[in-house]
Amino acid sequence: MRFLVVLLLAGCASEPAEPITPAETPAAVEPGPVVDVGIEGHGPVGDYHPTRPGPDEGERGLRRMDLDQLSASIERVTGGVAWLDPNGTDYFETYAATLGKPDFGQRTQEDLRPSALFQKFLGDAARATCTEAVGGEFAGERTPHLLGDVPPTATWATDRALIEGNLRELVLDFHGVDLPEGDGRLQPWAFLFESTEHTSDSALEAWTAVCVGLMTHPAFYTL
Amino acid sequence: MKNDDLTRRRFLATALGGLGVTAFGGLGAFQKLAMAGGPEYGSTRRFIFCYFPGGWDTLLGLDPRDPAIFTEEAKATTLVQPAYDLLDDDGHTIDPAWFGDLYLGPYIGDLGALHGDKLCVVRGMSMETLTHEVGRRRFLTGKAPAGLTARGSSTATWLASLLGQDELIPNLSLRVESYNVDQPNYASGLTVDSVADLLAALQPGDVRLQDLSERQIDLLLSEAAACKKAQGSTLWQEAEDSRLAALDLVESNLGEAFDFRANTPEMEAIRDQYGIANSTAGLSTPEASMAAAAVAITQNLTRVASVAATTGLDTHFDNWTTDQGPGQERGFNAVARLVEDLSSREFGTTGDSWMDHTTIIGFSEFSRTPLINANLGRDHALTNACFLLGAGVRGNVAVGAASDVGYGPQAIDLDTGALDPDGEVPRPEHILRALMHSAGIEEDVADLRVEPLRAILE
């Protein structure tokens, strides 16, 4: 429980120190005077200043990956593990219609909403592929990819710097964010590793949790 | 299985409210007011939309013509060719028949024979399009699409938004499109392609981490969604809302209710009622979808369900002679089974049946040309018909009429349903507005800009 409380407190402390975008510009600028242009002598007609941008305006909005992009991305970040059923069929193909992939008969545009169904199947895909990938690397059956240079025996207590270094690599790989050493944005991921390792007493579980967390985070499946 | 627990969704809504996040961000004041007024409707009404995909031939079902009058010789004058004698009938009756005051086509199936007394048919409608997607989306939203793009939310979404706050899956859709452009996330359709996919969505995945690990991930994602950057993104907020809803669905352990393959007396009864084969393929049939809608409605999981009732109605060629009639009949029979199912179940301890609290709407994107084409099929025609039955709807009545010359739409008095040159040609929005009206939503919250077709209401 101690870990959970710390995580709650730590969550937003790891906000990135990014440049302020128009969407985040505080409402500090006073509007200029109302210009009374009148209409055919009818007097003032209102404020002609443009409306302040909404929260998603002023910067490029997030857009969800389509299924093909998502499937390819999962294979890329896991070092080649796809989400397959026992017969080797890609689950993303099995659920394509339900997940809104166009069939060009009934549907011509892909549904890119991050719907409950999308989240359910993304979560299933993340758990299946991360478990297989991390488990395979721990067992020596797969070339180290998610683990990088970190040996399976490494623990937070003894190899913190090594683990943090690999977490930065994973954030870069999964989210495309290159975190410099000491960047606060690594904190939630470091904490996820540390707390999961603590509660499960398993580095395998901790790396799997990190992989699942990174894959189900919107930064992974949006463009 | 009433879900009175504090679900993640409600927790989230409460939490977001506490953080000052507007769940309805970006909506107009009028719409916010409309949604804020949701609970006051207090309606017990449920809705099931039954979609007949492909464009049905209403001469075979909802709006036939007497072949003794509309003969081959007369077709040059009437421009209507029932052509029942061209059907590959395979022993099936090819004559329309009277069911009380309703004259219905030869493939109306058990819906006419068993439930004609409850049936309300709207005829002579105009879809104002010959394009599948446009007609379909017009009927779903009550608004003409912009190109092929739906404008506005589905009526199912509106109804789920206004009436379905307490259901776990307020808006369930099986093989029917669903749109939500201006309603809260909880009202978005849970749209699946088959009952098998619905099962997969409701059951835990094959792989799961330890409980505490799952909780750590959950908290990390929740915290990330509560941060400033995430709060500035409607997509991120929708994603988080959806993630929590997905967890709710799995935690609610609903999968068993839809596992029609299970060898239990309850599932065997459902298979018998709807004619579902006990196989994986059986879960992908319209009958299984219909059964899923019934389960979702009667177990208080869903306020509005949408179901594709049949397949294969787009018959431009000689498949019209073989597929159109049986395809329609399959859908009508599936609806008949649904009506029987709902009628046999008591609504709580009220003494009413579920059918007394459920309105069923059957529709297609348009109908087919009244003249047979050169390929022994029928092409798209903008005249249409639809049917309703159940709560709030008049029984054994036809409202409006397609013209006897040319089978075109005709204006009617919206209050009486009688032909009236000074009235309005019925369109989907008139019917959708009436549905909302019958559930107590009298203001035009969906901005349909028409009066309700009161003639269909009790």
CSV table of N, CA and C in Angstrom, one decimal, chain B residues 276-421:
chain,number,residue,atom,x,y,z
B,276,ILE,N,-30.3,-21.5,-32.5
B,276,ILE,CA,-28.8,-21.3,-32.6
B,276,ILE,C,-28.1,-22.6,-32.6
B,277,ALA,N,-27.3,-22.9,-33.5
B,277,ALA,CA,-26.5,-24.1,-33.5
B,277,ALA,C,-25.5,-24.1,-32.4
B,278,ASN,N,-25.2,-25.2,-31.7
B,278,ASN,CA,-24.3,-25.2,-30.6
B,278,ASN,C,-22.9,-25.4,-31.2
B,279,SER,N,-22.4,-24.3,-31.8
B,279,SER,CA,-21.0,-24.3,-32.4
B,279,SER,C,-20.5,-22.9,-32.4
B,280,THR,N,-19.2,-22.8,-32.7
B,280,THR,CA,-18.6,-21.4,-32.8
B,280,THR,C,-19.3,-20.6,-33.9
B,281,ALA,N,-19.6,-21.3,-35.0
B,281,ALA,CA,-20.2,-20.6,-36.1
B,281,ALA,C,-21.6,-20.1,-35.7
B,282,GLY,N,-22.2,-20.9,-34.8
B,282,GLY,CA,-23.6,-20.5,-34.4
B,282,GLY,C,-23.6,-19.1,-33.7
B,283,LEU,N,-22.5,-18.7,-33.1
B,283,LEU,CA,-22.4,-17.5,-32.4
B,283,LEU,C,-22.3,-16.3,-33.4
B,284,SER,N,-22.0,-16.5,-34.6
B,284,SER,CA,-21.9,-15.5,-35.6
B,284,SER,C,-23.2,-15.2,-36.4
B,285,THR,N,-24.2,-15.8,-36.0
B,285,THR,CA,-25.5,-15.7,-36.8
B,285,THR,C,-26.4,-14.6,-36.3
B,286,PRO,N,-27.2,-14.1,-37.1
B,286,PRO,CA,-28.2,-13.1,-36.7
B,286,PRO,C,-29.0,-13.6,-35.5
B,287,GLU,N,-29.4,-14.9,-35.5
B,287,GLU,CA,-30.2,-15.4,-34.4
B,287,GLU,C,-29.4,-15.3,-33.1
B,288,ALA,N,-28.1,-15.6,-33.1
B,288,ALA,CA,-27.4,-15.4,-31.9
B,288,ALA,C,-27.3,-14.0,-31.4
B,289,SER,N,-27.2,-13.1,-32.4
B,289,SER,CA,-27.1,-11.6,-32.0
B,289,SER,C,-28.5,-11.2,-31.4
B,290,MET,N,-29.6,-11.7,-32.0
B,290,MET,CA,-30.9,-11.4,-31.4
B,290,MET,C,-31.0,-11.9,-30.0
B,291,ALA,N,-30.5,-13.1,-29.8
B,291,ALA,CA,-30.6,-13.7,-28.4
B,291,ALA,C,-29.7,-12.9,-27.5
B,292,ALA,N,-28.6,-12.4,-27.9
B,292,ALA,CA,-27.7,-11.6,-27.1
B,292,ALA,C,-28.4,-10.3,-26.7
B,293,ALA,N,-29.1,-9.7,-27.7
B,293,ALA,CA,-29.8,-8.5,-27.4
B,293,ALA,C,-30.8,-8.8,-26.3
B,294,ALA,N,-31.5,-9.9,-26.4
B,294,ALA,CA,-32.6,-10.2,-25.4
B,294,ALA,C,-32.0,-10.4,-24.0
B,295,VAL,N,-30.8,-11.1,-24.0
B,295,VAL,CA,-30.2,-11.3,-22.7
B,295,VAL,C,-29.7,-10.0,-22.1
B,296,ALA,N,-29.1,-9.2,-22.9
B,296,ALA,CA,-28.6,-7.9,-22.4
B,296,ALA,C,-29.7,-7.0,-21.9
B,297,ILE,N,-30.8,-7.0,-22.6
B,297,ILE,CA,-31.9,-6.2,-22.2
B,297,ILE,C,-32.6,-6.7,-20.9
B,298,THR,N,-32.9,-8.0,-20.9
B,298,THR,CA,-33.6,-8.6,-19.8
B,298,THR,C,-32.8,-8.7,-18.5
B,299,GLN,N,-31.5,-8.7,-18.6
B,299,GLN,CA,-30.6,-8.8,-17.5
B,299,GLN,C,-30.2,-7.4,-17.0
B,300,ASN,N,-30.8,-6.4,-17.5
B,300,ASN,CA,-30.6,-5.0,-17.1
B,300,ASN,C,-29.2,-4.6,-17.4
B,301,LEU,N,-28.5,-5.1,-18.4
B,301,LEU,CA,-27.2,-4.7,-18.7
B,301,LEU,C,-27.2,-3.6,-19.8
B,302,THR,N,-28.3,-3.6,-20.5
B,302,THR,CA,-28.3,-2.7,-21.7
B,302,THR,C,-29.6,-2.0,-21.8
B,303,ARG,N,-29.6,-0.7,-22.2
B,303,ARG,CA,-30.8,0.1,-22.4
B,303,ARG,C,-31.2,0.1,-23.8
B,304,VAL,N,-30.3,0.1,-24.7
B,304,VAL,CA,-30.6,0.1,-26.2
B,304,VAL,C,-29.7,-0.9,-26.9
B,305,ALA,N,-30.3,-1.8,-27.6
B,305,ALA,CA,-29.5,-2.8,-28.4
B,305,ALA,C,-29.8,-2.6,-29.8
B,306,SER,N,-28.8,-2.8,-30.6
B,306,SER,CA,-29.0,-2.8,-32.1
B,306,SER,C,-28.4,-4.1,-32.7
B,307,VAL,N,-29.2,-4.7,-33.6
B,307,VAL,CA,-28.9,-6.0,-34.0
B,307,VAL,C,-29.1,-6.1,-35.6
B,308,ALA,N,-28.1,-6.7,-36.3
B,308,ALA,CA,-28.4,-7.0,-37.7
B,308,ALA,C,-29.2,-8.3,-37.7
B,309,ALA,N,-30.4,-8.2,-38.2
B,309,ALA,CA,-31.4,-9.3,-38.0
B,309,ALA,C,-31.2,-10.4,-39.1
B,310,THR,N,-30.5,-10.0,-40.2
B,310,THR,CA,-30.4,-11.0,-41.2
B,310,THR,C,-29.2,-10.6,-42.1
B,311,THR,N,-29.1,-11.3,-43.2
B,311,THR,CA,-28.0,-11.0,-44.2
B,311,THR,C,-28.5,-11.1,-45.6
B,312,GLY,N,-27.7,-10.6,-46.5
B,312,GLY,CA,-27.9,-10.9,-47.9
B,312,GLY,C,-29.1,-10.4,-48.7
B,313,LEU,N,-29.5,-9.1,-48.4
B,313,LEU,CA,-30.7,-8.6,-49.1
B,313,LEU,C,-30.4,-7.7,-50.3
B,314,ASP,N,-29.1,-7.5,-50.6
B,314,ASP,CA,-28.8,-6.6,-51.7
B,314,ASP,C,-28.8,-7.4,-53.0
B,315,THR,N,-30.0,-7.7,-53.5
B,315,THR,CA,-30.2,-8.7,-54.6
B,315,THR,C,-30.5,-7.9,-55.9
B,316,HIS,N,-29.5,-7.5,-56.6
B,316,HIS,CA,-29.6,-6.9,-57.9
B,316,HIS,C,-29.9,-7.9,-59.0
B,317,PHE,N,-29.5,-9.1,-58.8
B,317,PHE,CA,-29.5,-10.1,-59.9
B,317,PHE,C,-30.6,-11.1,-59.6
B,318,ASP,N,-30.5,-12.3,-60.3
B,318,ASP,CA,-31.5,-13.3,-60.1
B,318,ASP,C,-31.5,-13.9,-58.7
B,319,ASN,N,-30.5,-13.4,-57.9
B,319,ASN,CA,-30.5,-13.9,-56.5
B,319,ASN,C,-31.7,-13.3,-55.8
B,320,TRP,N,-32.4,-12.3,-56.4
B,320,TRP,CA,-33.6,-11.8,-55.8
B,320,TRP,C,-34.6,-12.9,-55.8
B,321,THR,N,-34.7,-13.8,-56.7
B,321,THR,CA,-35.7,-14.8,-56.8
B,321,THR,C,-35.4,-15.9,-55.7
B,322,THR,N,-34.2,-16.0,-55.2
B,322,THR,CA,-33.8,-17.1,-54.3
B,322,THR,C,-33.5,-16.6,-52.9
B,323,ASP,N,-32.9,-15.4,-52.8
B,323,ASP,CA,-32.4,-14.9,-51.5
B,323,ASP,C,-33.2,-13.9,-50.8
B,324,GLN,N,-33.8,-13.0,-51.6
B,324,GLN,CA,-34.5,-11.8,-51.0
B,324,GLN,C,-35.6,-12.3,-50.0
B,325,GLY,N,-36.5,-13.1,-50.4
B,325,GLY,CA,-37.6,-13.5,-49.6
B,325,GLY,C,-37.1,-14.3,-48.4
B,326,PRO,N,-36.4,-15.3,-48.5
B,326,PRO,CA,-35.9,-16.1,-47.4
B,326,PRO,C,-35.0,-15.2,-46.4
B,327,GLY,N,-34.3,-14.3,-47.0
B,327,GLY,CA,-33.4,-13.4,-46.2
B,327,GLY,C,-34.3,-12.6,-45.3
B,328,GLN,N,-35.3,-12.0,-45.8
B,328,GLN,CA,-36.2,-11.2,-45.0
B,328,GLN,C,-37.0,-12.1,-44.0
B,329,GLU,N,-37.4,-13.2,-44.4
B,329,GLU,CA,-38.2,-14.1,-43.5
B,329,GLU,C,-37.3,-14.5,-42.3
B,330,ARG,N,-36.1,-14.7,-42.6
B,330,ARG,CA,-35.2,-15.1,-41.5
B,330,ARG,C,-35.1,-14.0,-40.5
B,331,GLY,N,-35.0,-12.8,-40.9
B,331,GLY,CA,-35.0,-11.6,-40.0
B,331,GLY,C,-36.3,-11.5,-39.3
B,332,PHE,N,-37.4,-11.6,-40.0
B,332,PHE,CA,-38.7,-11.4,-39.4
B,332,PHE,C,-39.0,-12.5,-38.3
B,333,ASN,N,-38.5,-13.7,-38.7
B,333,ASN,CA,-38.7,-14.8,-37.7
B,333,ASN,C,-37.8,-14.6,-36.5
B,334,ALA,N,-36.6,-14.1,-36.7
B,334,ALA,CA,-35.8,-13.8,-35.5
B,334,ALA,C,-36.4,-12.8,-34.6
B,335,VAL,N,-37.0,-11.8,-35.2
B,335,VAL,CA,-37.7,-10.8,-34.4
B,335,VAL,C,-38.9,-11.4,-33.7
B,336,ALA,N,-39.6,-12.3,-34.4
B,336,ALA,CA,-40.7,-13.0,-33.8
B,336,ALA,C,-40.3,-13.8,-32.5
B,337,ARG,N,-39.1,-14.4,-32.7
B,337,ARG,CA,-38.6,-15.2,-31.5
B,337,ARG,C,-38.3,-14.2,-30.4
B,338,LEU,N,-37.7,-13.1,-30.7
B,338,LEU,CA,-37.4,-12.1,-29.7
B,338,LEU,C,-38.6,-11.6,-29.0
B,339,VAL,N,-39.7,-11.3,-29.8
B,339,VAL,CA,-41.0,-10.9,-29.1
B,339,VAL,C,-41.5,-12.0,-28.2
B,340,GLU,N,-41.4,-13.2,-28.6
B,340,GLU,CA,-41.9,-14.3,-27.7
B,340,GLU,C,-41.1,-14.3,-26.4
B,341,ASP,N,-39.8,-14.2,-26.6
B,341,ASP,CA,-38.9,-14.3,-25.5
B,341,ASP,C,-39.2,-13.1,-24.5
B,342,LEU,N,-39.3,-11.9,-25.0
B,342,LEU,CA,-39.5,-10.8,-24.1
B,342,LEU,C,-40.9,-10.9,-23.5
B,343,SER,N,-41.8,-11.4,-24.2
B,343,SER,CA,-43.2,-11.5,-23.7
B,343,SER,C,-43.3,-12.5,-22.6
B,344,SER,N,-42.4,-13.5,-22.6
B,344,SER,CA,-42.5,-14.6,-21.6
B,344,SER,C,-41.8,-14.3,-20.3
B,345,ARG,N,-41.1,-13.2,-20.3
B,345,ARG,CA,-40.3,-12.9,-19.1
B,345,ARG,C,-40.9,-11.7,-18.3
B,346,GLU,N,-41.0,-11.9,-17.1
B,346,GLU,CA,-41.7,-10.8,-16.2
B,346,GLU,C,-40.7,-9.7,-16.0
B,347,PHE,N,-41.2,-8.5,-16.1
B,347,PHE,CA,-40.4,-7.3,-15.8
B,347,PHE,C,-40.4,-7.0,-14.3
B,348,GLY,N,-39.3,-7.5,-13.7
B,348,GLY,CA,-39.2,-7.4,-12.2
B,348,GLY,C,-40.3,-8.2,-11.6
B,349,THR,N,-41.0,-7.6,-10.7
B,349,THR,CA,-42.2,-8.2,-10.1
B,349,THR,C,-43.5,-7.4,-10.3
B,350,THR,N,-43.5,-6.8,-11.5
B,350,THR,CA,-44.6,-5.9,-11.8
B,350,THR,C,-45.8,-6.6,-12.4
B,351,GLY,N,-45.6,-7.8,-12.8
B,351,GLY,CA,-46.7,-8.5,-13.5
B,351,GLY,C,-46.6,-8.2,-15.0
B,352,ASP,N,-45.9,-7.1,-15.4
B,352,ASP,CA,-45.7,-6.8,-16.8
B,352,ASP,C,-44.7,-7.8,-17.4
B,353,SER,N,-44.7,-7.8,-18.7
B,353,SER,CA,-43.6,-8.6,-19.4
B,353,SER,C,-42.6,-7.6,-19.9
B,354,TRP,N,-41.4,-8.1,-20.2
B,354,TRP,CA,-40.4,-7.2,-20.8
B,354,TRP,C,-40.8,-6.6,-22.1
B,355,MET,N,-41.7,-7.3,-22.8
B,355,MET,CA,-42.2,-6.7,-24.0
B,355,MET,C,-43.0,-5.4,-23.8
B,356,ASP,N,-43.6,-5.4,-22.6
B,356,ASP,CA,-44.4,-4.2,-22.3
B,356,ASP,C,-43.5,-2.9,-22.0
B,357,HIS,N,-42.2,-3.2,-21.9
B,357,HIS,CA,-41.3,-2.1,-21.6
B,357,HIS,C,-40.3,-1.9,-22.7
B,358,THR,N,-40.4,-2.6,-23.8
B,358,THR,CA,-39.4,-2.6,-24.8
B,358,THR,C,-40.1,-2.3,-26.2
B,359,THR,N,-39.5,-1.3,-26.9
B,359,THR,CA,-39.9,-1.0,-28.2
B,359,THR,C,-38.9,-1.6,-29.2
B,360,ILE,N,-39.4,-2.3,-30.2
B,360,ILE,CA,-38.6,-2.9,-31.3
B,360,ILE,C,-38.8,-2.1,-32.6
B,361,ILE,N,-37.8,-1.8,-33.2
B,361,ILE,CA,-37.8,-1.0,-34.5
B,361,ILE,C,-37.1,-1.8,-35.5
B,362,GLY,N,-37.8,-2.1,-36.6
B,362,GLY,CA,-37.1,-2.9,-37.7
B,362,GLY,C,-37.0,-2.0,-38.9
B,363,PHE,N,-35.8,-1.9,-39.5
B,363,PHE,CA,-35.5,-1.0,-40.6
B,363,PHE,C,-34.5,-1.5,-41.6
B,364,SER,N,-34.5,-0.9,-42.8
B,364,SER,CA,-33.4,-1.2,-43.7
B,364,SER,C,-33.1,0.2,-44.3
B,365,GLU,N,-32.0,0.2,-45.1
B,365,GLU,CA,-31.5,1.5,-45.6
B,365,GLU,C,-32.4,2.1,-46.7
B,366,PHE,N,-33.1,1.2,-47.4
B,366,PHE,CA,-34.1,1.6,-48.4
B,366,PHE,C,-34.7,0.4,-48.9
B,367,SER,N,-35.6,0.5,-49.9
B,367,SER,CA,-36.2,-0.7,-50.4
B,367,SER,C,-35.7,-0.9,-51.8
B,368,ARG,N,-36.4,-1.7,-52.6
B,368,ARG,CA,-35.9,-2.0,-53.9
B,368,ARG,C,-36.9,-1.6,-55.0
B,369,THR,N,-36.5,-1.5,-56.2
B,369,THR,CA,-37.3,-0.9,-57.3
B,369,THR,C,-38.6,-1.8,-57.4
B,370,PRO,N,-39.7,-1.2,-57.7
B,370,PRO,CA,-40.9,-1.9,-57.9
B,370,PRO,C,-41.0,-2.7,-59.2
B,371,LEU,N,-40.1,-2.4,-60.1
B,371,LEU,CA,-40.0,-3.1,-61.4
B,371,LEU,C,-38.8,-4.0,-61.4
B,372,ILE,N,-39.0,-5.2,-61.9
B,372,ILE,CA,-37.8,-6.1,-62.0
B,372,ILE,C,-36.9,-5.6,-63.1
B,373,ASN,N,-35.6,-5.7,-62.8
B,373,ASN,CA,-34.6,-5.2,-63.8
B,373,ASN,C,-34.3,-6.3,-64.8
B,374,ALA,N,-33.4,-6.0,-65.7
B,374,ALA,CA,-33.1,-6.9,-66.8
B,374,ALA,C,-32.4,-8.1,-66.3
B,375,ASN,N,-31.9,-8.1,-65.1
B,375,ASN,CA,-31.1,-9.2,-64.6
B,375,ASN,C,-32.0,-10.1,-63.6
B,376,LEU,N,-33.3,-9.9,-63.7
B,376,LEU,CA,-34.2,-10.6,-62.8
B,376,LEU,C,-34.0,-10.3,-61.3
B,377,GLY,N,-33.6,-9.0,-61.1
B,377,GLY,CA,-33.4,-8.6,-59.7
B,377,GLY,C,-34.1,-7.2,-59.6
B,378,ARG,N,-33.8,-6.6,-58.4
B,378,ARG,CA,-34.4,-5.3,-58.2
B,378,ARG,C,-33.2,-4.4,-57.7
B,379,ASP,N,-33.2,-3.2,-58.2
B,379,ASP,CA,-32.2,-2.2,-57.7
B,379,ASP,C,-32.6,-1.4,-56.5
B,380,HIS,N,-31.9,-0.4,-56.2
B,380,HIS,CA,-32.2,0.4,-55.0
B,380,HIS,C,-33.3,1.4,-55.3
B,381,ALA,N,-34.3,1.5,-54.4
B,381,ALA,CA,-35.3,2.5,-54.5
B,381,ALA,C,-35.4,3.3,-53.2
B,382,LEU,N,-35.7,4.6,-53.3
B,382,LEU,CA,-35.6,5.4,-52.1
B,382,LEU,C,-36.9,5.3,-51.3
B,383,THR,N,-38.0,4.8,-51.8
B,383,THR,CA,-39.2,4.6,-51.0
B,383,THR,C,-38.8,3.5,-50.0
B,384,ASN,N,-39.4,3.6,-48.8
B,384,ASN,CA,-39.1,2.6,-47.8
B,384,ASN,C,-40.3,2.4,-46.9
B,385,ALA,N,-40.1,1.4,-46.0
B,385,ALA,CA,-41.1,1.1,-45.0
B,385,ALA,C,-40.3,0.7,-43.8
B,386,CYS,N,-40.9,0.7,-42.6
B,386,CYS,CA,-40.3,0.1,-41.4
B,386,CYS,C,-41.3,-0.4,-40.5
B,387,PHE,N,-40.9,-1.1,-39.5
B,387,PHE,CA,-42.0,-1.6,-38.6
B,387,PHE,C,-41.5,-1.4,-37.1
B,388,LEU,N,-42.5,-1.3,-36.3
B,388,LEU,CA,-42.3,-1.1,-34.9
B,388,LEU,C,-43.3,-2.0,-34.1
B,389,LEU,N,-42.9,-2.4,-33.0
B,389,LEU,CA,-43.9,-3.1,-32.1
B,389,LEU,C,-43.4,-3.0,-30.7
B,390,GLY,N,-44.3,-3.1,-29.8
B,390,GLY,CA,-44.0,-3.2,-28.4
B,390,GLY,C,-44.4,-1.9,-27.6
B,391,ALA,N,-43.7,-1.5,-26.6
B,391,ALA,CA,-44.1,-0.5,-25.7
B,391,ALA,C,-44.3,0.8,-26.4
B,392,GLY,N,-45.5,1.4,-26.2
B,392,GLY,CA,-45.8,2.8,-26.7
B,392,GLY,C,-46.2,2.8,-28.1
B,393,VAL,N,-46.3,1.7,-28.8
B,393,VAL,CA,-46.6,1.7,-30.2
B,393,VAL,C,-48.0,1.0,-30.5
B,394,ARG,N,-48.7,1.6,-31.4
B,394,ARG,CA,-50.0,1.1,-31.8
B,394,ARG,C,-49.8,-0.3,-32.4
B,395,GLY,N,-50.8,-1.2,-32.3
B,395,GLY,CA,-50.7,-2.5,-32.9
B,395,GLY,C,-51.6,-2.7,-34.0
B,396,ASN,N,-51.2,-3.6,-34.9
B,396,ASN,CA,-52.0,-3.9,-36.1
B,396,ASN,C,-52.5,-2.7,-36.9
B,397,VAL,N,-51.6,-1.9,-37.2
B,397,VAL,CA,-51.9,-0.7,-38.0
B,397,VAL,C,-50.8,-0.3,-39.0
B,398,ALA,N,-51.3,0.2,-40.1
B,398,ALA,CA,-50.3,0.7,-41.1
B,398,ALA,C,-50.5,2.2,-41.2
B,399,VAL,N,-49.4,2.9,-41.1
B,399,VAL,CA,-49.4,4.3,-41.2
B,399,VAL,C,-48.7,4.8,-42.5
B,400,GLY,N,-49.4,5.6,-43.3
B,400,GLY,CA,-48.8,6.0,-44.5
B,400,GLY,C,-49.0,5.0,-45.6
B,401,ALA,N,-48.6,5.3,-46.8
B,401,ALA,CA,-48.7,4.3,-47.9
B,401,ALA,C,-47.8,4.7,-49.1
B,402,ALA,N,-47.2,3.8,-49.7
B,402,ALA,CA,-46.5,4.0,-50.9
B,402,ALA,C,-47.6,4.2,-52.0
B,403,SER,N,-47.3,5.0,-53.0
B,403,SER,CA,-48.4,5.2,-54.0
B,403,SER,C,-48.6,3.9,-54.8
B,404,ASP,N,-49.8,3.8,-55.3
B,404,ASP,CA,-50.2,2.6,-56.2
B,404,ASP,C,-49.6,2.8,-57.6
B,405,VAL,N,-49.3,4.0,-57.9
B,405,VAL,CA,-48.6,4.2,-59.2
B,405,VAL,C,-47.2,4.6,-59.0
B,406,GLY,N,-46.3,3.8,-59.3
B,406,GLY,CA,-44.9,4.1,-59.1
B,406,GLY,C,-44.3,3.8,-57.8
B,407,TYR,N,-45.2,3.4,-56.8
B,407,TYR,CA,-44.7,3.0,-55.5
B,407,TYR,C,-43.8,4.0,-54.9
B,408,GLY,N,-44.2,5.3,-54.9
B,408,GLY,CA,-43.4,6.4,-54.4
B,408,GLY,C,-43.9,6.8,-53.0
B,409,PRO,N,-43.0,7.6,-52.3
B,409,PRO,CA,-43.4,8.1,-51.0
B,409,PRO,C,-44.6,9.1,-51.2
B,410,GLN,N,-45.4,9.2,-50.1
B,410,GLN,CA,-46.5,10.1,-50.1
B,410,GLN,C,-46.6,10.8,-48.8
B,411,ALA,N,-47.1,12.1,-48.9
B,411,ALA,CA,-47.2,12.9,-47.7
B,411,ALA,C,-48.4,12.4,-46.8
B,412,ILE,N,-48.2,12.5,-45.5
B,412,ILE,CA,-49.3,12.1,-44.6
B,412,ILE,C,-49.4,13.1,-43.5
B,413,ASP,N,-50.5,13.0,-42.8
B,413,ASP,CA,-50.7,13.8,-41.6
B,413,ASP,C,-50.0,13.1,-40.5
B,414,LEU,N,-49.1,13.7,-39.9
B,414,LEU,CA,-48.2,13.1,-38.9
B,414,LEU,C,-49.0,12.6,-37.6
B,415,ASP,N,-50.1,13.3,-37.4
B,415,ASP,CA,-50.9,12.9,-36.2
B,415,ASP,C,-51.8,11.7,-36.4
B,416,THR,N,-52.3,11.6,-37.7
B,416,THR,CA,-53.3,10.5,-37.9
B,416,THR,C,-52.7,9.4,-38.8
B,417,GLY,N,-51.7,9.7,-39.6
B,417,GLY,CA,-51.1,8.8,-40.5
B,417,GLY,C,-51.9,8.7,-41.8
B,418,ALA,N,-52.9,9.4,-41.9
B,418,ALA,CA,-53.7,9.4,-43.2
B,418,ALA,C,-53.0,10.2,-44.3
B,419,LEU,N,-53.2,9.8,-45.5
B,419,LEU,CA,-52.6,10.5,-46.6
B,419,LEU,C,-53.1,12.0,-46.6
B,420,ASP,N,-52.2,12.9,-46.8
B,420,ASP,CA,-52.5,14.3,-46.7
B,420,ASP,C,-51.5,15.1,-47.6
B,421,PRO,N,-52.0,15.6,-48.7
B,421,PRO,CA,-51.1,16.3,-49.6
B,421,PRO,C,-50.4,17.5,-48.9
